[in-house]
mmCIF file of C-alpha atoms in Angstrom:
data_model
loop_
_atom_site.group_PDB
_atom_site.id
_atom_site.type_symbol
_atom_site.label_atom_id
_atom_site.label_comp_id
_atom_site.label_asym_id
_atom_site.label_seq_id
_atom_site.Cartn_x
_atom_site.Cartn_y
_atom_site.Cartn_z
ATOM 1 C CA UNK A 260 -5.762 24.812 35.184
ATOM 2 C CA UNK A 261 -9.370 25.901 34.706
ATOM 3 C CA UNK A 262 -11.252 26.695 31.536
ATOM 4 C CA UNK A 263 -10.816 30.386 32.287
ATOM 5 C CA UNK A 264 -7.063 29.932 31.754
ATOM 6 C CA UNK A 265 -7.545 28.726 28.196
ATOM 7 C CA UNK A 266 -7.233 30.734 25.004
ATOM 8 C CA UNK A 267 -10.756 30.392 23.538
ATOM 9 C CA UNK A 268 -9.520 31.070 20.005
ATOM 10 C CA UNK A 269 -6.965 28.277 20.254
ATOM 11 C CA UNK A 270 -9.564 25.921 21.757
ATOM 12 C CA UNK A 271 -12.000 26.667 18.939
ATOM 13 C CA UNK A 272 -9.335 26.210 16.270
ATOM 14 C CA UNK A 273 -8.263 22.856 17.672
ATOM 15 C CA UNK A 274 -11.865 21.729 18.117
ATOM 16 C CA UNK A 275 -12.409 22.414 14.427
ATOM 17 C CA UNK A 276 -9.289 20.406 13.614
ATOM 18 C CA UNK A 277 -10.580 17.445 15.623
ATOM 19 C CA UNK A 278 -13.993 17.780 13.992
ATOM 20 C CA UNK A 279 -12.297 17.622 10.592
ATOM 21 C CA UNK A 280 -10.492 14.439 11.637
ATOM 22 C CA UNK A 281 -13.732 12.874 12.843
ATOM 23 C CA UNK A 282 -15.394 13.916 9.600
ATOM 24 C CA UNK A 283 -12.577 12.247 7.675
ATOM 25 C CA UNK A 284 -13.077 9.007 9.572
ATOM 26 C CA UNK A 285 -16.824 9.004 8.929
ATOM 27 C CA UNK A 286 -16.305 9.932 5.286
ATOM 28 C CA UNK A 287 -13.845 7.081 4.801
ATOM 29 C CA UNK A 288 -16.547 4.601 5.818
ATOM 30 C CA UNK A 289 -18.868 6.182 3.269
ATOM 31 C CA UNK A 290 -16.119 5.992 0.647
ATOM 32 C CA UNK A 291 -15.842 2.236 1.168
ATOM 33 C CA UNK A 292 -19.598 1.959 0.566
ATOM 34 C CA UNK A 293 -19.344 4.080 -2.588
ATOM 35 C CA UNK A 294 -16.514 1.930 -3.871
ATOM 36 C CA UNK A 295 -18.070 -1.438 -3.091
ATOM 37 C CA UNK A 296 -21.408 -0.512 -4.627
ATOM 38 C CA UNK A 297 -19.820 0.981 -7.741
ATOM 39 C CA UNK A 298 -21.316 4.408 -7.064
ATOM 40 C CA UNK A 299 -18.179 6.384 -7.908
ATOM 41 C CA UNK A 300 -17.672 4.388 -11.085
ATOM 42 C CA UNK A 301 -21.288 4.955 -12.139
ATOM 43 C CA UNK A 302 -21.085 8.699 -11.525
ATOM 44 C CA UNK A 303 -17.710 8.879 -13.257
ATOM 45 C CA UNK A 304 -19.037 7.147 -16.351
ATOM 46 C CA UNK A 305 -22.478 8.732 -16.636
ATOM 47 C CA UNK A 306 -22.019 12.319 -15.514
ATOM 48 C CA UNK A 307 -24.733 14.077 -13.454
ATOM 49 C CA UNK A 308 -27.457 11.741 -12.204
ATOM 50 C CA UNK A 309 -30.505 12.021 -9.977
ATOM 51 C CA UNK A 310 -30.652 9.662 -7.000
ATOM 52 C CA UNK A 311 -33.239 7.570 -8.855
ATOM 53 C CA UNK A 312 -31.032 7.346 -11.938
ATOM 54 C CA UNK A 313 -27.977 6.391 -9.880
ATOM 55 C CA UNK A 314 -30.026 3.786 -7.996
ATOM 56 C CA UNK A 315 -31.118 2.242 -11.281
ATOM 57 C CA UNK A 316 -27.579 2.178 -12.685
ATOM 58 C CA UNK A 317 -26.033 0.714 -9.530
ATOM 59 C CA UNK A 318 -28.777 -1.693 -8.464
ATOM 60 C CA UNK A 319 -29.226 0.046 -5.116
ATOM 61 C CA UNK A 320 -32.152 1.525 -3.194
ATOM 62 C CA UNK A 321 -32.867 5.209 -3.653
ATOM 63 C CA UNK A 322 -33.584 6.095 -0.011
ATOM 64 C CA UNK A 323 -30.211 5.197 1.555
ATOM 65 C CA UNK A 324 -28.555 6.421 -1.632
ATOM 66 C CA UNK A 325 -29.977 9.915 -1.107
ATOM 67 C CA UNK A 326 -28.453 10.004 2.352
ATOM 68 C CA UNK A 327 -25.081 8.821 1.035
ATOM 69 C CA UNK A 328 -25.123 11.434 -1.716
ATOM 70 C CA UNK A 329 -25.920 14.128 0.847
ATOM 71 C CA UNK A 330 -22.961 13.059 3.012
ATOM 72 C CA UNK A 331 -20.633 13.026 0.036
ATOM 73 C CA UNK A 332 -21.822 16.485 -0.943
ATOM 74 C CA UNK A 333 -21.226 17.782 2.579
ATOM 75 C CA UNK A 334 -17.738 16.268 2.469
ATOM 76 C CA UNK A 335 -16.944 18.083 -0.784
ATOM 77 C CA UNK A 336 -16.581 14.909 -2.824
ATOM 78 C CA UNK A 337 -19.694 15.096 -4.991
ATOM 79 C CA UNK A 338 -21.268 18.227 -6.501
ATOM 80 C CA UNK A 339 -25.008 18.851 -6.201
ATOM 81 C CA UNK A 340 -27.073 20.876 -8.683
ATOM 82 C CA UNK A 341 -30.148 22.138 -6.833
ATOM 83 C CA UNK A 342 -31.958 23.155 -10.018
ATOM 84 C CA UNK A 343 -31.766 19.743 -11.684
ATOM 85 C CA UNK A 344 -31.576 17.640 -8.526
ATOM 86 C CA UNK A 345 -28.535 15.833 -9.901
ATOM 87 C CA UNK A 346 -25.232 14.816 -8.369
ATOM 88 C CA UNK A 347 -21.926 14.693 -10.212
ATOM 89 C CA UNK A 348 -18.393 13.419 -9.698
ATOM 90 C CA UNK A 349 -16.036 15.621 -11.752
ATOM 91 C CA UNK A 350 -13.471 13.685 -13.815
ATOM 92 C CA UNK A 351 -10.544 14.928 -11.715
ATOM 93 C CA UNK A 352 -12.159 13.396 -8.627
ATOM 94 C CA UNK A 353 -13.138 10.260 -10.538
ATOM 95 C CA UNK A 354 -9.434 9.724 -11.294
ATOM 96 C CA UNK A 355 -8.860 9.479 -7.545
ATOM 97 C CA UNK A 356 -11.972 7.544 -6.494
ATOM 98 C CA UNK A 357 -13.586 5.717 -9.421
ATOM 99 C CA UNK A 358 -10.781 3.472 -10.684
ATOM 100 C CA UNK A 359 -7.704 1.549 -9.596
ATOM 101 C CA UNK A 360 -6.020 2.169 -12.945
ATOM 102 C CA UNK A 361 -5.219 5.853 -12.429
ATOM 103 C CA UNK A 362 -1.797 6.803 -10.991
ATOM 104 C CA UNK A 363 -3.715 9.220 -8.759
ATOM 105 C CA UNK A 364 -6.035 6.537 -7.377
ATOM 106 C CA UNK A 365 -6.468 6.572 -3.596
ATOM 107 C CA UNK A 366 -9.734 4.688 -3.201
ATOM 108 C CA UNK A 367 -7.875 1.445 -2.508
ATOM 109 C CA UNK A 368 -6.597 2.920 0.766
ATOM 110 C CA UNK A 369 -10.088 3.435 2.195
ATOM 111 C CA UNK A 370 -10.678 -0.170 3.376
ATOM 112 C CA UNK A 371 -7.367 -0.031 5.247
ATOM 113 C CA UNK A 372 -8.798 2.627 7.547
ATOM 114 C CA UNK A 373 -11.972 0.672 8.267
ATOM 115 C CA UNK A 374 -9.895 -2.483 8.793
ATOM 116 C CA UNK A 375 -7.755 -0.699 11.366
ATOM 117 C CA UNK A 376 -10.897 0.208 13.273
ATOM 118 C CA UNK A 377 -11.933 -3.443 13.481
ATOM 119 C CA UNK A 378 -8.573 -4.375 14.992
ATOM 120 C CA UNK A 379 -8.461 -1.729 17.709
ATOM 121 C CA UNK A 380 -9.064 -4.038 20.673
ATOM 122 C CA UNK A 381 -6.116 -6.269 19.846
ATOM 123 C CA UNK A 382 -3.939 -3.329 18.877
ATOM 124 C CA UNK A 383 -4.631 -1.572 22.178
ATOM 125 C CA UNK A 384 -3.648 -4.730 24.043
ATOM 126 C CA UNK A 385 -0.371 -4.874 22.101
ATOM 127 C CA UNK A 386 0.621 -1.527 23.582
ATOM 128 C CA UNK A 387 0.319 -3.065 27.059
ATOM 129 C CA UNK A 388 1.671 -6.578 26.526
ATOM 130 C CA UNK A 389 3.917 -6.426 23.449
ATOM 131 C CA UNK A 390 1.993 -9.297 21.836
ATOM 132 C CA UNK A 391 2.363 -8.583 18.129
ATOM 133 C CA UNK A 392 -0.195 -9.132 15.398
ATOM 134 C CA UNK A 393 1.007 -11.189 12.411
ATOM 135 C CA UNK A 394 0.033 -9.965 8.971
ATOM 136 C CA UNK A 395 -2.152 -13.006 8.387
ATOM 137 C CA UNK A 396 -4.249 -12.210 11.452
ATOM 138 C CA UNK A 397 -5.125 -8.672 10.393
ATOM 139 C CA UNK A 398 -8.627 -7.916 9.145
ATOM 140 C CA UNK A 399 -9.009 -9.246 5.555
ATOM 141 C CA UNK A 400 -10.007 -5.810 4.292
ATOM 142 C CA UNK A 401 -6.495 -4.610 5.113
ATOM 143 C CA UNK A 402 -4.936 -7.136 2.748
ATOM 144 C CA UNK A 403 -7.461 -6.108 0.107
ATOM 145 C CA UNK A 404 -6.616 -2.458 0.636
ATOM 146 C CA UNK A 405 -2.833 -2.844 0.606
ATOM 147 C CA UNK A 406 -2.932 -4.808 -2.642
ATOM 148 C CA UNK A 407 -5.172 -2.283 -4.358
ATOM 149 C CA UNK A 408 -3.461 0.872 -3.138
ATOM 150 C CA UNK A 409 0.098 -0.264 -3.755
ATOM 151 C CA UNK A 410 -0.982 -2.084 -6.922
ATOM 152 C CA UNK A 411 -1.917 1.228 -8.507
ATOM 153 C CA UNK A 412 1.589 2.542 -7.849
ATOM 154 C CA UNK A 413 3.241 -0.643 -9.096
ATOM 155 C CA UNK A 414 1.240 -0.563 -12.350
ATOM 156 C CA UNK A 415 2.128 3.065 -12.897
ATOM 157 C CA UNK A 416 5.822 2.962 -12.044
ATOM 158 C CA UNK A 417 7.392 -0.516 -11.745
ATOM 159 C CA UNK A 418 8.074 -1.285 -15.396
ATOM 160 C CA UNK A 419 8.082 2.255 -16.873
ATOM 161 C CA UNK A 420 10.282 3.987 -14.256
ATOM 162 C CA UNK A 421 11.667 1.849 -11.435
ATOM 163 C CA UNK A 422 13.321 -0.895 -13.472
ATOM 164 C CA UNK A 423 15.002 1.535 -15.904
ATOM 165 C CA UNK A 424 16.501 3.290 -12.865
ATOM 166 C CA UNK A 425 18.379 0.109 -11.861
ATOM 167 C CA UNK A 426 21.751 -0.493 -13.495
ATOM 168 C CA UNK A 427 21.423 -3.172 -16.156
ATOM 169 C CA UNK A 428 18.494 -5.002 -14.582
ATOM 170 C CA UNK A 429 16.126 -4.572 -17.539
ATOM 171 C CA UNK A 430 18.685 -6.158 -19.850
ATOM 172 C CA UNK A 431 19.194 -9.073 -17.458
ATOM 173 C CA UNK A 432 15.450 -9.660 -17.179
ATOM 174 C CA UNK A 433 15.096 -9.579 -20.946
ATOM 175 C CA UNK A 434 17.885 -12.179 -21.355
ATOM 176 C CA UNK A 435 16.483 -14.359 -18.572
ATOM 177 C CA UNK A 436 17.372 -14.554 -14.878
ATOM 178 C CA UNK A 437 15.876 -15.993 -11.710
ATOM 179 C CA UNK A 438 13.829 -13.508 -9.683
ATOM 180 C CA UNK A 439 12.681 -13.827 -6.065
ATOM 181 C CA UNK A 440 10.074 -11.564 -4.480
ATOM 182 C CA UNK A 441 10.213 -11.617 -0.679
ATOM 183 C CA UNK A 442 6.867 -11.061 1.034
ATOM 184 C CA UNK A 443 5.066 -11.512 -2.267
ATOM 185 C CA UNK A 444 1.528 -11.222 -0.903
ATOM 186 C CA UNK A 445 -0.876 -11.924 -3.749
ATOM 187 C CA UNK A 446 1.925 -11.684 -6.362
ATOM 188 C CA UNK A 447 0.763 -8.488 -8.070
ATOM 189 C CA UNK A 448 4.242 -7.086 -8.881
ATOM 190 C CA UNK A 449 5.587 -10.527 -9.814
ATOM 191 C CA UNK A 450 2.851 -10.888 -12.406
ATOM 192 C CA UNK A 451 3.673 -7.455 -13.817
ATOM 193 C CA UNK A 452 7.333 -8.422 -14.141
ATOM 194 C CA UNK A 453 6.508 -11.785 -15.702
ATOM 195 C CA UNK A 454 4.240 -10.159 -18.293
ATOM 196 C CA UNK A 455 6.918 -7.640 -19.239
ATOM 197 C CA UNK A 456 9.922 -10.002 -19.201
ATOM 198 C CA UNK A 457 8.809 -13.517 -20.200
ATOM 199 C CA UNK A 458 12.339 -14.937 -20.503
ATOM 200 C CA UNK A 459 12.915 -14.858 -16.733
ATOM 201 C CA UNK A 460 11.689 -17.190 -13.988
ATOM 202 C CA UNK A 461 9.913 -15.796 -10.921
ATOM 203 C CA UNK A 462 9.265 -17.135 -7.424
ATOM 204 C CA UNK A 463 7.350 -15.344 -4.701
ATOM 205 C CA UNK A 464 7.921 -16.172 -1.030
ATOM 206 C CA UNK A 465 5.555 -15.256 1.788
ATOM 207 C CA UNK A 466 5.193 -16.393 5.378
ATOM 208 C CA UNK A 467 1.377 -16.189 5.201
ATOM 209 C CA UNK A 468 0.012 -19.379 3.653
ATOM 210 C CA UNK A 469 -3.322 -17.754 2.854
ATOM 211 C CA UNK A 470 -1.628 -15.096 0.740
ATOM 212 C CA UNK A 471 0.393 -17.749 -1.079
ATOM 213 C CA UNK A 472 -2.824 -19.616 -1.907
ATOM 214 C CA UNK A 473 -4.272 -16.445 -3.416
ATOM 215 C CA UNK A 474 -1.014 -15.792 -5.285
ATOM 216 C CA UNK A 475 -1.065 -19.258 -6.819
ATOM 217 C CA UNK A 476 -4.649 -18.739 -7.935
ATOM 218 C CA UNK A 477 -3.805 -15.368 -9.492
ATOM 219 C CA UNK A 478 -0.800 -16.868 -11.276
ATOM 220 C CA UNK A 479 -2.938 -19.655 -12.747
ATOM 221 C CA UNK A 480 -5.683 -17.241 -13.785
ATOM 222 C CA UNK A 481 -3.098 -15.093 -15.568
ATOM 223 C CA UNK A 482 -1.805 -18.127 -17.469
ATOM 224 C CA UNK A 483 1.726 -17.575 -16.168
ATOM 225 C CA UNK A 484 2.343 -20.819 -14.280
ATOM 226 C CA UNK A 485 5.111 -21.686 -16.740
ATOM 227 C CA UNK A 486 7.345 -18.965 -15.295
ATOM 228 C CA UNK A 487 5.839 -17.823 -11.962
ATOM 229 C CA UNK A 488 5.242 -19.730 -8.740
ATOM 230 C CA UNK A 489 4.703 -18.897 -5.070
ATOM 231 C CA UNK A 490 5.956 -20.706 -1.978
ATOM 232 C CA UNK A 491 5.505 -20.419 1.790
ATOM 233 C CA UNK A 492 8.777 -19.216 3.292
ATOM 234 C CA UNK A 493 10.020 -16.478 5.579
ATOM 235 C CA UNK A 494 12.383 -13.676 4.633
ATOM 236 C CA UNK A 495 15.229 -15.668 6.157
ATOM 237 C CA UNK A 496 14.728 -19.231 4.934
ATOM 238 C CA UNK A 497 13.874 -19.210 1.229
ATOM 239 C CA UNK A 498 16.460 -21.022 -0.939
ATOM 240 C CA UNK A 499 19.727 -19.181 -1.630
ATOM 241 C CA UNK A 500 19.602 -20.051 -5.303
ATOM 242 C CA UNK A 501 21.677 -17.442 -7.101
ATOM 243 C CA UNK A 502 18.922 -15.027 -8.027
ATOM 244 C CA UNK A 503 19.689 -12.259 -10.490
ATOM 245 C CA UNK A 504 17.107 -10.015 -8.822
ATOM 246 C CA UNK A 505 15.526 -10.093 -5.359
ATOM 247 C CA UNK A 506 12.738 -7.652 -4.630
ATOM 248 C CA UNK A 507 11.151 -6.331 -1.440
ATOM 249 C CA UNK A 508 7.969 -4.445 -2.303
ATOM 250 C CA UNK A 509 6.840 -2.498 0.780
ATOM 251 C CA UNK A 510 8.026 -5.368 2.971
ATOM 252 C CA UNK A 511 11.430 -4.728 4.553
ATOM 253 C CA UNK A 512 10.061 -2.224 7.073
ATOM 254 C CA UNK A 513 7.505 -4.812 8.292
ATOM 255 C CA UNK A 514 10.027 -7.451 9.306
ATOM 256 C CA UNK A 515 11.123 -8.302 12.826
ATOM 257 C CA UNK A 516 14.786 -8.410 11.777
ATOM 258 C CA UNK A 517 15.212 -6.437 8.542
ATOM 259 C CA UNK A 518 19.014 -6.627 8.719
ATOM 260 C CA UNK A 519 18.937 -10.430 8.865
ATOM 261 C CA UNK A 520 16.459 -10.497 5.969
ATOM 262 C CA UNK A 521 18.720 -8.260 3.887
ATOM 263 C CA UNK A 522 21.754 -10.403 4.783
ATOM 264 C CA UNK A 523 19.922 -13.536 3.638
ATOM 265 C CA UNK A 524 19.051 -11.776 0.375
ATOM 266 C CA UNK A 525 22.739 -11.005 -0.138
ATOM 267 C CA UNK A 526 23.609 -14.675 0.339
ATOM 268 C CA UNK A 527 20.841 -15.692 -2.061
ATOM 269 C CA UNK A 528 22.039 -13.396 -4.885
ATOM 270 C CA UNK A 529 24.079 -14.285 -7.918
ATOM 271 C CA UNK A 530 27.486 -12.518 -7.930
ATOM 272 C CA UNK A 531 26.154 -9.913 -10.377
ATOM 273 C CA UNK A 532 22.687 -9.788 -8.806
ATOM 274 C CA UNK A 533 20.667 -6.854 -7.512
ATOM 275 C CA UNK A 534 18.371 -6.332 -4.555
ATOM 276 C CA UNK A 535 15.554 -3.876 -5.214
ATOM 277 C CA UNK A 536 13.913 -2.414 -2.118
ATOM 278 C CA UNK A 537 10.715 -0.416 -2.579
ATOM 279 C CA UNK A 538 9.722 1.527 0.528
ATOM 280 C CA UNK A 539 7.058 4.129 1.327
ATOM 281 C CA UNK A 540 8.453 7.592 0.709
ATOM 282 C CA UNK A 541 9.412 9.417 3.904
ATOM 283 C CA UNK A 542 11.803 11.982 5.271
ATOM 284 C CA UNK A 543 14.795 10.954 7.319
ATOM 285 C CA UNK A 544 13.427 12.452 10.546
ATOM 286 C CA UNK A 545 9.972 13.079 11.972
ATOM 287 C CA UNK A 546 9.793 16.825 11.290
ATOM 288 C CA UNK A 547 10.867 16.429 7.666
ATOM 289 C CA UNK A 548 8.364 13.637 7.122
ATOM 290 C CA UNK A 549 5.512 15.628 8.641
ATOM 291 C CA UNK A 550 6.411 18.699 6.589
ATOM 292 C CA UNK A 551 7.000 16.996 3.232
ATOM 293 C CA UNK A 552 4.864 13.834 3.026
ATOM 294 C CA UNK A 553 1.172 14.674 2.435
ATOM 295 C CA UNK A 554 -0.069 11.301 3.744
ATOM 296 C CA UNK A 555 2.296 11.138 6.726
ATOM 297 C CA UNK A 556 -0.503 10.903 9.295
ATOM 298 C CA UNK A 557 -2.099 7.950 7.496
ATOM 299 C CA UNK A 558 1.278 6.285 6.978
ATOM 300 C CA UNK A 559 2.162 6.556 10.667
ATOM 301 C CA UNK A 560 -1.271 5.170 11.571
ATOM 302 C CA UNK A 561 -0.704 2.205 9.249
ATOM 303 C CA UNK A 562 2.752 1.724 10.730
ATOM 304 C CA UNK A 563 1.297 1.745 14.248
ATOM 305 C CA UNK A 564 -1.505 -0.641 13.373
ATOM 306 C CA UNK A 565 0.179 -2.961 10.847
ATOM 307 C CA UNK A 566 3.939 -2.707 10.411
ATOM 308 C CA UNK A 567 5.146 -2.560 14.000
ATOM 309 C CA UNK A 568 2.620 -5.187 15.220
ATOM 310 C CA UNK A 569 3.755 -7.569 12.470
ATOM 311 C CA UNK A 570 7.418 -7.070 13.392
ATOM 312 C CA UNK A 571 6.638 -7.579 17.083
ATOM 313 C CA UNK A 572 5.101 -10.949 16.212
ATOM 314 C CA UNK A 573 8.415 -12.095 14.665
ATOM 315 C CA UNK A 574 11.851 -12.861 16.095
ATOM 316 C CA UNK A 575 13.842 -9.670 16.514
ATOM 317 C CA UNK A 576 10.886 -7.333 16.824
ATOM 318 C CA UNK A 577 12.909 -4.401 15.476
ATOM 319 C CA UNK A 578 10.546 -3.005 12.842
ATOM 320 C CA UNK A 579 11.770 -0.007 10.912
ATOM 321 C CA UNK A 580 8.200 1.207 10.542
ATOM 322 C CA UNK A 581 6.805 2.435 7.245
ATOM 323 C CA UNK A 582 8.209 5.952 7.641
ATOM 324 C CA UNK A 583 11.787 5.051 8.537
ATOM 325 C CA UNK A 584 13.181 6.973 5.564
ATOM 326 C CA UNK A 585 15.712 6.060 2.877
ATOM 327 C CA UNK A 586 18.788 6.726 5.015
ATOM 328 C CA UNK A 587 17.667 4.254 7.682
ATOM 329 C CA UNK A 588 16.942 1.564 5.104
ATOM 330 C CA UNK A 589 20.299 2.197 3.391
ATOM 331 C CA UNK A 590 22.021 1.690 6.748
ATOM 332 C CA UNK A 591 20.249 -1.646 7.182
ATOM 333 C CA UNK A 592 21.424 -2.752 3.731
ATOM 334 C CA UNK A 593 24.981 -1.669 4.456
ATOM 335 C CA UNK A 594 24.963 -3.507 7.809
ATOM 336 C CA UNK A 595 23.750 -6.590 5.933
ATOM 337 C CA UNK A 596 26.925 -6.576 3.864
ATOM 338 C CA UNK A 597 26.005 -4.771 0.660
ATOM 339 C CA UNK A 598 28.916 -2.705 -0.609
ATOM 340 C CA UNK A 599 26.923 -0.583 -3.057
ATOM 341 C CA UNK A 600 23.616 0.943 -1.999
ATOM 342 C CA UNK A 601 21.972 3.865 -3.736
ATOM 343 C CA UNK A 602 18.669 5.669 -4.014
ATOM 344 C CA UNK A 603 17.556 4.847 -7.543
ATOM 345 C CA UNK A 604 14.152 6.539 -7.871
ATOM 346 C CA UNK A 605 11.460 8.520 -6.099
ATOM 347 C CA UNK A 606 7.773 8.625 -6.980
ATOM 348 C CA UNK A 607 4.916 10.296 -5.082
ATOM 349 C CA UNK A 608 4.420 7.444 -2.602
ATOM 350 C CA UNK A 609 7.623 5.409 -2.874
ATOM 351 C CA UNK A 610 11.412 5.399 -2.801
ATOM 352 C CA UNK A 611 13.350 2.722 -4.697
ATOM 353 C CA UNK A 612 16.750 1.568 -3.418
ATOM 354 C CA UNK A 613 19.286 -0.560 -5.293
ATOM 355 C CA UNK A 614 21.718 -2.779 -3.409
ATOM 356 C CA UNK A 615 24.573 -4.859 -4.798
ATOM 357 C CA UNK A 616 27.102 -7.187 -3.105
#
């Protein structure tokens, strides 16, 4: 095939699509800078500012700041007023970029993209050799990003919507039960649960010792050491201690043997206990996911770079991937021996499943 055989209109259209993707990658790097330097927060709080005013508020230098503001204007993120020479971040955009407390916040996902870039050499080798990449060996910015991005969703939905969707779990937590969080990371959701339901006892388990160290520090800083602790353990060897609730927050799809992990959770439950599985929202097949999930391309990239490599580093190596869909996860839970599995809730980025013995 020669270039004369090509449809020039189709070539041009696809070239523009690729250019948009490249622009997105470059803009993500600039977004990380804006976040780390507090530029979005400053613009969100102050309204229109000149580069000099923004430099003074953020403790940065005006010259590189002017270039950053120009890039953000070209990307359609920041508005520029030529008459006043000011730049502004409208409040609707500030809700997405200037805070982690908004349910619409996406800024926490930006470091994940830059972290993936730093791991490309090892990831490329995995495709050839099958040598997985454990979670603890990923770039630290990825752990930062996952905690922030998912933390926004957990703050917005865990206590207000997800727990009420589970049969009787709120009442059990209020009376006092033992709770285990598998793959607890830095313990963000555990701390939310412990704040809301102080009568219960909470233990987080994670295979990555570094994450457990951070979790313990966060627990102490929150003053919740009387009812929350974190231990190093895998999804298959934490104590089977009759928990009233076992949670998997964006974890089950990362595991090398999710069925074995779910089966261990069933053994570890009290007879009237519940397993709560929170998974990224997805369709049950590729076409449905692509058509209905706005962030499908990012989610599949994260699954390629994080979820599947982590599973390949573990026994089993049968990762579901982050976009497996609720039906696939329900099948895993059923194969693990749960007799009652249902889809309890859906929110913009997550699906919540309830499993009972």
